[in-house]
């Protein structure tokens, strides 16, 4: 049986205009900086100013894709986030309005911790397989926030990835068949009244690794593929040391003996952006994939890449894709690198000011203009979010 090729045709990611260095963080906390640089494998974390949220981040991620296609052809937006802006209205509908997409377009928000982006991608591929005319925008966007002075504080960050899912994709074909695993556990959660997540940190890393082993076994049963069939491995990356641990766990499970060099070749390129952006929850697996695409030389053409998505709570999935011929021509590497390089460094007091400045539960609120992106959250009026273009 031959399958139609379906997958990611274009993809682009965005982060905020500001970051906090973990060297600054270590100094403030009186901790050895190597706990962060080496122990958890993070150097910087992108920090969202008060007028940035998942809607403005996703608009920044999507705009360069729309410049290359007829935006009226988009048939659906699947918006994955665990930092939603409203309990009822989908963040994707705010995005749809800002970007002026066709009214003949369906929009829905998806949630399960960091897993929802992968769920959106899999749903979109099924929709396109059922109807090849569909062109679906999958958005994965999150702002990772923990309480100040908790162990999670060093693993914050933010980002959004926009992916256009079509038939005959130019970047990667997502292969049919995947392995998945669900278990009702409390390793990380955010009750409705809280703006920051609660986490049982050490337990969460154990559940992550167990979910990887379970999803991998199921993947093998479902697809018959073996470890050697995969060239590069992308993992959900809350911090890069987690991806390191994940790959070592998988290598051990399949009974391999690996040199450090082989290990680095298979996983390191997918960690480079995440190391300096931080956790972006549902987006972070795909920021890792973009990092792989932007950094591996020579070409990745025809290589098989695996994706392991993990959402605390927990749901996990392992699946693969094949990089398409000529994919380099449609990458937006320059834009990714420029955005990261142009971020402005914050000192610790300014980071705290960003953190504490805003009470989004107020009926009316004016937000200071700090976000330099195309759109910003400018106010809340009668509990309604007001977004404005930055040039208006
Ligand atoms: N030099 C080198 N290494 C050092 C060091 C130093 N000076 N000091 C400490 N380290 C090492 C430690 O040995 C430890 O290594 P191992 O993990 O290999 O044992 C590592 O640095 C971290 O040190 P601690 O365990 O002391 O750190 P911590 O208690 O502050 O907690 C954490 C770390 C659990 C990751 C915490 O940051 C956290 O809770 N983060 C949020 C939760 C999270 O990201 N969980 C990941 C799985 S869940 C998930 O993936 C979903 C999601 O996105 C949240």
CSV table of C-alpha atoms and ligand atoms in Angstrom, one decimal:
chain,number,residue,atom,x,y,z
A,1,UNK,CA,0.0,0.0,0.0
A,2,UNK,CA,1.4,3.4,-0.9
A,3,UNK,CA,0.7,6.4,1.4
A,4,UNK,CA,0.3,10.0,0.3
A,5,UNK,CA,3.2,12.0,1.7
A,6,UNK,CA,2.0,14.4,4.5
A,7,UNK,CA,4.0,16.5,6.9
A,8,UNK,CA,5.6,19.8,7.6
A,9,UNK,CA,5.8,22.1,4.6
A,10,UNK,CA,7.1,25.2,6.3
A,11,UNK,CA,8.1,26.0,9.9
A,12,UNK,CA,9.3,28.9,11.9
A,13,UNK,CA,9.8,29.7,15.5
A,14,UNK,CA,9.8,32.9,17.6
A,15,UNK,CA,10.8,33.8,21.1
A,16,UNK,CA,10.7,37.0,23.2
A,17,UNK,CA,13.0,40.0,22.9
A,18,UNK,CA,14.5,39.5,26.3
A,19,UNK,CA,16.6,36.9,28.2
A,20,UNK,CA,18.0,36.3,31.7
A,21,UNK,CA,21.5,34.7,31.7
A,22,UNK,CA,21.8,31.7,34.1
A,23,UNK,CA,25.2,33.2,35.1
A,24,UNK,CA,23.3,36.3,36.4
A,25,UNK,CA,20.7,34.0,38.0
A,26,UNK,CA,23.5,31.9,39.7
A,27,UNK,CA,25.1,35.0,41.1
A,28,UNK,CA,21.8,36.2,42.5
A,29,UNK,CA,21.0,32.9,44.1
A,30,UNK,CA,24.6,32.3,45.4
A,31,UNK,CA,24.8,29.0,43.4
A,32,UNK,CA,27.7,27.6,41.4
A,33,UNK,CA,26.9,28.5,37.8
A,34,UNK,CA,27.9,25.0,36.6
A,35,UNK,CA,24.8,23.7,38.3
A,36,UNK,CA,23.0,25.3,35.4
A,37,UNK,CA,25.6,25.3,32.5
A,38,UNK,CA,26.6,21.7,33.2
A,39,UNK,CA,24.2,20.1,35.7
A,40,UNK,CA,20.9,21.0,33.8
A,41,UNK,CA,22.6,22.1,30.5
A,42,UNK,CA,21.0,25.6,30.3
A,43,UNK,CA,22.7,29.0,29.7
A,44,UNK,CA,19.9,31.5,29.1
A,45,UNK,CA,16.2,31.7,29.3
A,46,UNK,CA,13.9,33.9,27.2
A,47,UNK,CA,11.7,36.0,29.4
A,48,UNK,CA,8.4,37.4,28.1
A,49,UNK,CA,7.6,41.0,29.0
A,50,UNK,CA,4.1,41.7,30.4
A,51,UNK,CA,2.8,42.7,27.0
A,52,UNK,CA,3.9,39.4,25.4
A,53,UNK,CA,1.7,36.2,25.6
A,54,UNK,CA,1.1,33.1,23.5
A,55,UNK,CA,-1.0,35.0,21.0
A,56,UNK,CA,1.7,37.6,20.3
A,57,UNK,CA,4.5,35.0,20.3
A,58,UNK,CA,2.5,32.8,17.8
A,59,UNK,CA,1.8,35.8,15.5
A,60,UNK,CA,5.6,36.4,15.4
A,61,UNK,CA,6.1,32.7,14.6
A,62,UNK,CA,3.5,32.6,11.9
A,63,UNK,CA,4.0,35.8,10.0
A,64,UNK,CA,7.0,34.7,7.9
A,65,UNK,CA,5.1,31.6,6.8
A,66,UNK,CA,2.1,33.6,5.6
A,67,UNK,CA,4.5,35.8,3.6
A,68,UNK,CA,5.3,32.7,1.5
A,69,UNK,CA,1.8,31.3,0.8
A,70,UNK,CA,-1.8,32.4,0.0
A,71,UNK,CA,-3.1,32.8,3.6
A,72,UNK,CA,-6.6,32.2,2.4
A,73,UNK,CA,-5.8,28.6,1.7
A,74,UNK,CA,-5.4,27.8,5.5
A,75,UNK,CA,-8.3,25.5,6.4
A,76,UNK,CA,-7.6,25.1,10.2
A,77,UNK,CA,-5.5,26.3,13.1
A,78,UNK,CA,-4.8,23.8,15.8
A,79,UNK,CA,-3.3,25.9,18.6
A,80,UNK,CA,-1.4,23.9,21.3
A,81,UNK,CA,-0.7,25.6,24.6
A,82,UNK,CA,-0.8,25.1,28.4
A,83,UNK,CA,-0.6,28.8,29.0
A,84,UNK,CA,-3.9,29.8,27.5
A,85,UNK,CA,-5.1,33.4,27.7
A,86,UNK,CA,-8.8,32.6,28.2
A,87,UNK,CA,-10.8,29.7,29.8
A,88,UNK,CA,-13.3,29.7,26.9
A,89,UNK,CA,-12.0,31.4,23.8
A,90,UNK,CA,-9.2,29.7,21.9
A,91,UNK,CA,-5.9,31.7,21.7
A,92,UNK,CA,-6.0,30.6,18.0
A,93,UNK,CA,-9.1,32.8,17.3
A,94,UNK,CA,-7.2,35.9,18.6
A,95,UNK,CA,-4.4,34.8,16.2
A,96,UNK,CA,-6.8,34.2,13.3
A,97,UNK,CA,-8.1,37.8,13.8
A,98,UNK,CA,-4.7,39.4,14.1
A,99,UNK,CA,-3.4,37.7,10.9
A,100,UNK,CA,-6.6,38.3,8.9
A,101,UNK,CA,-7.1,34.6,7.9
A,102,UNK,CA,-10.1,33.3,5.9
A,103,UNK,CA,-13.4,33.1,7.7
A,104,UNK,CA,-13.6,29.5,6.2
A,105,UNK,CA,-11.1,28.2,8.6
A,106,UNK,CA,-11.7,26.1,11.8
A,107,UNK,CA,-9.8,27.0,15.0
A,108,UNK,CA,-9.4,25.0,18.1
A,109,UNK,CA,-7.1,25.0,21.2
A,110,UNK,CA,-5.5,21.8,22.4
A,111,UNK,CA,-4.1,21.1,25.8
A,112,UNK,CA,-2.2,18.4,27.5
A,113,UNK,CA,0.9,20.0,29.1
A,114,UNK,CA,3.9,19.8,26.7
A,115,UNK,CA,2.3,17.0,24.6
A,116,UNK,CA,-0.4,19.1,22.8
A,117,UNK,CA,1.9,20.3,20.0
A,118,UNK,CA,2.7,16.7,19.0
A,119,UNK,CA,-1.0,15.9,19.3
A,120,UNK,CA,-1.8,18.8,17.0
A,121,UNK,CA,0.7,17.7,14.4
A,122,UNK,CA,-0.6,14.1,14.4
A,123,UNK,CA,-4.2,15.3,14.1
A,124,UNK,CA,-3.3,17.7,11.3
A,125,UNK,CA,-1.5,14.9,9.3
A,126,UNK,CA,-4.7,12.7,9.7
A,127,UNK,CA,-6.9,15.6,8.5
A,128,UNK,CA,-4.7,16.1,5.4
A,129,UNK,CA,-4.5,12.3,4.7
A,130,UNK,CA,-8.4,12.4,4.7
A,131,UNK,CA,-8.6,15.5,2.5
A,132,UNK,CA,-5.4,16.5,0.7
A,133,UNK,CA,-6.8,20.0,0.1
A,134,UNK,CA,-6.4,20.9,3.8
A,135,UNK,CA,-3.6,23.3,4.7
A,136,UNK,CA,-3.4,23.3,8.5
A,137,UNK,CA,-1.5,25.7,10.7
A,138,UNK,CA,-0.3,23.9,13.9
A,139,UNK,CA,0.9,26.3,16.5
A,140,UNK,CA,2.7,25.2,19.7
A,141,UNK,CA,3.3,28.2,22.0
A,142,UNK,CA,4.0,28.5,25.7
A,143,UNK,CA,5.5,30.7,28.4
A,144,UNK,CA,7.1,28.5,31.1
A,145,UNK,CA,6.8,30.1,34.5
A,146,UNK,CA,7.5,28.7,38.0
A,147,UNK,CA,7.4,30.4,41.4
A,148,UNK,CA,10.5,32.6,42.2
A,149,UNK,CA,12.9,30.8,44.5
A,150,UNK,CA,11.7,27.3,43.6
A,151,UNK,CA,13.9,24.7,41.8
A,152,UNK,CA,11.8,25.1,38.7
A,153,UNK,CA,12.8,28.8,38.4
A,154,UNK,CA,16.0,28.0,36.5
A,155,UNK,CA,14.1,26.1,33.8
A,156,UNK,CA,11.8,28.8,32.6
A,157,UNK,CA,11.7,30.2,29.0
A,158,UNK,CA,9.2,30.9,26.2
A,159,UNK,CA,8.6,30.3,22.5
A,160,UNK,CA,6.2,29.5,19.8
A,161,UNK,CA,6.6,27.3,16.7
A,162,UNK,CA,4.3,27.6,13.7
A,163,UNK,CA,4.1,24.6,11.3
A,164,UNK,CA,2.2,24.4,8.0
A,165,UNK,CA,1.0,20.8,7.5
A,166,UNK,CA,0.2,19.8,3.9
A,167,UNK,CA,0.5,17.0,1.4
A,168,UNK,CA,3.8,16.8,-0.5
A,169,UNK,CA,5.6,18.7,2.3
A,170,UNK,CA,8.9,20.4,1.6
A,171,UNK,CA,10.6,19.9,5.0
A,172,UNK,CA,9.6,16.5,6.5
A,173,UNK,CA,7.2,13.7,5.8
A,174,UNK,CA,5.6,12.5,9.0
A,175,UNK,CA,5.5,8.7,8.8
A,176,UNK,CA,2.3,6.9,9.7
A,177,UNK,CA,2.5,4.8,12.9
A,178,UNK,CA,3.6,5.9,16.3
A,179,UNK,CA,3.9,4.6,19.9
A,180,UNK,CA,2.1,6.3,22.7
A,181,UNK,CA,1.7,6.0,26.5
A,182,UNK,CA,-0.6,7.6,29.1
A,183,UNK,CA,-0.5,7.4,32.9
A,184,UNK,CA,-2.5,9.4,35.4
A,185,UNK,CA,0.3,10.9,37.6
A,186,UNK,CA,0.9,14.3,39.3
A,187,UNK,CA,4.4,15.3,38.4
A,188,UNK,CA,3.6,18.8,37.1
A,189,UNK,CA,0.3,20.6,37.1
A,190,UNK,CA,-1.2,24.1,37.2
A,191,UNK,CA,-4.6,24.5,38.9
A,192,UNK,CA,-6.9,27.0,37.2
A,193,UNK,CA,-6.3,29.8,39.7
A,194,UNK,CA,-2.5,29.8,39.3
A,195,UNK,CA,-0.3,31.5,36.8
A,196,UNK,CA,2.7,29.4,37.7
A,197,UNK,CA,3.1,25.7,37.5
A,198,UNK,CA,3.6,23.3,40.5
A,199,UNK,CA,6.1,20.5,40.0
A,200,UNK,CA,7.6,17.5,41.8
A,201,UNK,CA,10.9,18.0,39.9
A,202,UNK,CA,12.8,14.8,40.5
A,203,UNK,CA,9.7,12.7,40.1
A,204,UNK,CA,8.9,14.4,36.8
A,205,UNK,CA,12.3,13.4,35.4
A,206,UNK,CA,11.7,9.7,36.4
A,207,UNK,CA,8.2,9.7,34.9
A,208,UNK,CA,9.5,11.3,31.7
A,209,UNK,CA,12.2,8.5,31.3
A,210,UNK,CA,9.7,5.8,32.0
A,211,UNK,CA,7.2,7.2,29.5
A,212,UNK,CA,10.0,7.2,26.9
A,213,UNK,CA,10.7,3.5,27.4
A,214,UNK,CA,7.0,2.7,27.2
A,215,UNK,CA,6.3,4.9,24.1
A,216,UNK,CA,9.4,3.4,22.4
A,217,UNK,CA,8.2,-0.2,23.0
A,218,UNK,CA,4.8,0.6,21.7
A,219,UNK,CA,6.4,2.4,18.7
A,220,UNK,CA,8.4,-0.8,17.9
A,221,UNK,CA,5.3,-3.0,18.2
A,222,UNK,CA,3.3,-0.6,15.9
A,223,UNK,CA,5.9,0.1,13.2
A,224,UNK,CA,8.5,-2.7,13.4
A,225,UNK,CA,11.2,0.0,13.2
A,226,UNK,CA,14.4,-0.5,15.2
A,227,UNK,CA,16.9,2.0,16.7
A,228,UNK,CA,19.3,1.7,13.8
A,229,UNK,CA,16.5,2.9,11.4
A,230,UNK,CA,16.7,6.4,13.0
A,231,UNK,CA,19.5,8.9,12.2
A,232,UNK,CA,18.7,11.8,14.5
A,233,UNK,CA,16.7,11.9,17.8
A,234,UNK,CA,14.6,14.9,18.9
A,235,UNK,CA,13.2,14.9,22.5
A,236,UNK,CA,11.0,17.1,24.5
A,237,UNK,CA,13.6,19.5,26.1
A,238,UNK,CA,12.5,21.1,29.4
A,239,UNK,CA,16.3,21.6,29.9
A,240,UNK,CA,19.0,20.0,27.6
A,241,UNK,CA,20.3,17.6,30.3
A,242,UNK,CA,16.9,15.9,30.1
A,243,UNK,CA,17.4,15.1,26.4
A,244,UNK,CA,20.9,13.8,27.2
A,245,UNK,CA,19.4,11.5,29.9
A,246,UNK,CA,16.6,10.5,27.5
A,247,UNK,CA,19.0,9.4,24.8
A,248,UNK,CA,21.2,7.5,27.2
A,249,UNK,CA,18.1,5.7,28.6
A,250,UNK,CA,17.0,4.7,25.1
A,251,UNK,CA,20.5,3.5,24.1
A,252,UNK,CA,20.6,1.4,27.2
A,253,UNK,CA,17.1,0.0,26.6
A,254,UNK,CA,18.0,-1.2,23.1
A,255,UNK,CA,21.3,-2.6,24.5
A,256,UNK,CA,23.7,-0.4,22.5
A,257,UNK,CA,27.2,0.6,23.5
A,258,UNK,CA,27.8,4.1,22.3
A,259,UNK,CA,30.8,6.5,22.1
A,260,UNK,CA,30.2,10.1,23.3
A,261,UNK,CA,30.8,11.2,19.7
A,262,UNK,CA,28.0,9.0,18.3
A,263,UNK,CA,25.7,10.2,21.1
A,264,UNK,CA,26.5,13.8,20.4
A,265,UNK,CA,26.0,13.4,16.6
A,266,UNK,CA,22.5,12.0,17.1
A,267,UNK,CA,21.2,14.5,19.7
A,268,UNK,CA,23.4,17.6,20.3
A,269,UNK,CA,22.3,19.6,17.2
A,270,UNK,CA,18.7,19.5,18.4
A,271,UNK,CA,19.6,21.1,21.7
A,272,UNK,CA,21.5,24.2,20.6
A,273,UNK,CA,18.6,26.6,20.5
A,274,UNK,CA,16.9,25.2,23.6
A,275,UNK,CA,20.0,25.7,25.6
A,276,UNK,CA,19.7,29.5,25.1
A,277,UNK,CA,15.9,29.8,24.9
A,278,UNK,CA,14.9,27.6,27.8
A,279,UNK,CA,11.7,25.6,28.2
A,280,UNK,CA,8.8,26.5,25.9
A,281,UNK,CA,6.6,23.5,27.0
A,282,UNK,CA,4.5,22.4,24.0
A,283,UNK,CA,6.9,24.2,21.5
A,284,UNK,CA,10.2,22.9,22.9
A,285,UNK,CA,10.3,19.6,21.0
A,286,UNK,CA,9.8,21.5,17.7
A,287,UNK,CA,12.3,24.2,18.7
A,288,UNK,CA,14.7,21.2,19.0
A,289,UNK,CA,13.7,20.0,15.6
A,290,UNK,CA,14.3,23.5,14.1
A,291,UNK,CA,17.7,23.5,15.9
A,292,UNK,CA,18.6,20.2,14.2
A,293,UNK,CA,17.5,21.5,10.8
A,294,UNK,CA,19.4,24.8,11.2
A,295,UNK,CA,22.7,23.3,12.5
A,296,UNK,CA,23.4,19.9,10.8
A,297,UNK,CA,25.8,20.0,7.8
A,298,UNK,CA,26.0,18.3,5.4
A,299,UNK,CA,22.5,17.8,4.2
A,300,UNK,CA,19.8,15.9,6.2
A,301,UNK,CA,18.1,14.8,3.0
A,302,UNK,CA,16.4,11.4,3.3
A,303,UNK,CA,17.4,11.1,6.9
A,304,UNK,CA,15.0,9.7,9.4
A,305,UNK,CA,14.3,11.9,12.5
A,306,UNK,CA,12.5,10.7,15.6
A,307,UNK,CA,10.3,12.8,17.8
A,308,UNK,CA,9.6,12.1,21.5
A,309,UNK,CA,6.9,14.2,23.0
A,310,UNK,CA,6.3,14.2,26.7
A,311,UNK,CA,3.5,16.1,28.5
A,312,UNK,CA,3.5,15.8,32.3
A,313,UNK,CA,0.5,14.3,33.9
A,314,UNK,CA,1.2,12.3,31.6
A,315,UNK,CA,0.9,11.6,27.9
A,316,UNK,CA,3.9,10.7,25.6
A,317,UNK,CA,4.3,9.8,22.0
A,318,UNK,CA,7.2,8.6,19.8
A,319,UNK,CA,7.1,8.9,16.0
A,320,UNK,CA,9.3,9.5,13.0
A,321,UNK,CA,9.6,11.5,9.8
A,322,UNK,CA,11.8,11.6,6.7
A,323,UNK,CA,13.5,14.8,5.7
A,324,UNK,CA,12.6,15.8,2.1
A,325,UNK,CA,14.9,16.6,-0.9
A,326,UNK,CA,15.6,20.3,-1.1
A,327,UNK,CA,14.4,21.1,2.4
A,328,UNK,CA,17.2,23.6,2.9
A,329,UNK,CA,15.7,26.0,0.4
A,330,UNK,CA,12.7,26.7,2.7
A,331,UNK,CA,14.4,26.9,6.1
A,332,UNK,CA,14.3,30.2,7.9
A,333,UNK,CA,17.6,29.8,9.7
A,334,UNK,CA,18.6,33.4,9.4
A,335,UNK,CA,15.4,34.6,11.1
A,336,UNK,CA,15.8,32.2,14.0
A,337,UNK,CA,19.4,33.1,14.6
A,338,UNK,CA,18.8,36.9,14.3
A,339,UNK,CA,15.9,36.8,16.8
A,340,UNK,CA,18.0,34.9,19.4
A,341,UNK,CA,21.0,37.1,18.9
A,342,UNK,CA,19.1,40.4,19.1
A,343,UNK,CA,17.5,39.6,22.4
A,344,UNK,CA,18.3,42.1,25.2
A,345,UNK,CA,19.8,40.8,28.4
A,346,UNK,CA,17.9,41.6,31.6
A,347,UNK,CA,19.4,42.1,35.1
A,348,UNK,CA,17.8,40.2,37.9
A,349,UNK,CA,15.7,43.2,39.2
A,350,UNK,CA,14.2,43.9,35.7
A,351,UNK,CA,13.4,40.2,35.3
A,352,UNK,CA,11.6,40.3,38.6
A,353,UNK,CA,9.8,43.5,37.5
A,354,UNK,CA,8.6,41.7,34.3
A,355,UNK,CA,7.5,38.8,36.5
A,356,UNK,CA,5.5,40.7,39.1
A,357,UNK,CA,4.4,43.8,37.2
A,358,UNK,CA,1.1,42.6,35.9
A,359,UNK,CA,-2.2,41.3,37.3
A,360,UNK,CA,-4.0,39.9,34.3
A,361,UNK,CA,-7.1,39.2,36.4
A,362,UNK,CA,-7.9,43.0,36.6
A,363,UNK,CA,-11.0,44.3,34.9
A,364,UNK,CA,-9.0,47.1,33.2
A,365,UNK,CA,-5.3,47.4,32.6
A,366,UNK,CA,-2.9,49.4,30.4
A,367,UNK,CA,0.3,47.5,29.6
A,368,UNK,CA,3.6,49.3,29.1
A,369,UNK,CA,5.1,49.0,25.6
A,370,UNK,CA,8.0,46.6,26.0
A,371,UNK,CA,7.4,43.8,23.4
A,372,UNK,CA,9.1,44.7,20.1
A,373,UNK,CA,7.2,42.1,18.0
A,374,UNK,CA,4.6,42.7,15.3
A,375,UNK,CA,1.8,42.7,17.8
A,376,UNK,CA,1.5,43.3,21.5
A,377,UNK,CA,-1.0,42.9,24.3
A,378,UNK,CA,-1.7,46.6,24.9
A,379,UNK,CA,-4.6,46.5,27.4
A,380,UNK,CA,-7.3,44.6,29.2
A,381,UNK,CA,-10.7,46.4,28.9
A,382,UNK,CA,-13.7,45.0,30.7
A,383,UNK,CA,-11.8,41.8,31.0
A,384,UNK,CA,-11.2,41.6,27.2
A,385,UNK,CA,-7.7,41.3,25.9
A,386,UNK,CA,-6.8,44.1,23.4
A,387,UNK,CA,-4.0,43.4,20.9
A,388,UNK,CA,-2.5,46.1,18.8
A,389,UNK,CA,0.0,46.2,15.9
A,390,UNK,CA,3.3,47.7,17.1
A,391,UNK,CA,3.4,50.2,14.2
A,392,UNK,CA,-0.1,51.5,15.0
B,1,LIG,N1,28.3,21.4,38.7
B,1,LIG,C1,27.9,20.4,37.9
B,1,LIG,N2,26.7,19.8,38.1
B,1,LIG,C2,26.0,20.2,39.1
B,1,LIG,C3,26.4,21.2,40.0
B,1,LIG,C4,27.7,21.8,39.8
B,1,LIG,N3,28.2,22.7,40.5
B,1,LIG,N4,25.5,21.3,41.0
B,1,LIG,C5,24.5,20.4,40.7
B,1,LIG,N5,24.8,19.7,39.6
B,1,LIG,C6,24.0,18.7,38.9
B,1,LIG,C7,23.3,17.7,39.9
B,1,LIG,O1,24.2,16.7,40.2
B,1,LIG,C8,22.1,17.3,39.1
B,1,LIG,O2,22.5,16.3,38.1
B,1,LIG,P1,21.7,15.0,37.9
B,1,LIG,O3,20.3,15.4,37.5
B,1,LIG,O4,22.4,14.3,36.8
B,1,LIG,O5,21.6,14.3,39.2
B,1,LIG,C9,21.7,18.6,38.3
B,1,LIG,O6,22.9,19.4,38.3
B,1,LIG,C10,20.5,19.3,38.9
B,1,LIG,O7,20.8,19.6,40.2
B,1,LIG,P2,19.7,19.4,41.4
B,1,LIG,O8,19.1,18.0,41.2
B,1,LIG,O9,20.3,19.7,42.7
B,1,LIG,O10,18.7,20.5,40.9
B,1,LIG,P3,17.4,21.0,41.5
B,1,LIG,O11,17.0,20.3,42.7
B,1,LIG,O12,17.4,22.5,41.5
B,1,LIG,O13,16.3,20.5,40.4
B,1,LIG,C11,15.1,20.2,38.4
B,1,LIG,C12,16.5,20.3,39.0
B,1,LIG,C13,14.4,19.0,39.0
B,1,LIG,C14,15.3,19.9,36.9
B,1,LIG,C15,14.3,21.5,38.6
B,1,LIG,O14,14.9,22.5,37.9
B,1,LIG,C16,12.8,21.4,38.2
B,1,LIG,O15,12.0,21.0,39.0
B,1,LIG,N6,12.5,21.8,36.9
B,1,LIG,C17,11.1,21.9,36.4
B,1,LIG,C18,10.6,20.5,36.2
B,1,LIG,C19,11.1,19.8,34.9
B,1,LIG,O16,11.6,20.5,34.0
B,1,LIG,N7,11.0,18.5,34.8
B,1,LIG,C20,11.5,17.8,33.7
B,1,LIG,C21,10.6,16.6,33.4
B,1,LIG,S1,8.9,17.0,33.2
B,1,LIG,C22,8.8,17.7,31.7
B,1,LIG,O17,9.6,17.5,30.8
B,1,LIG,C23,7.6,18.6,31.4
B,1,LIG,C24,8.0,20.0,31.4
B,1,LIG,O18,8.4,20.6,30.4
B,1,LIG,C25,8.0,20.7,32.7
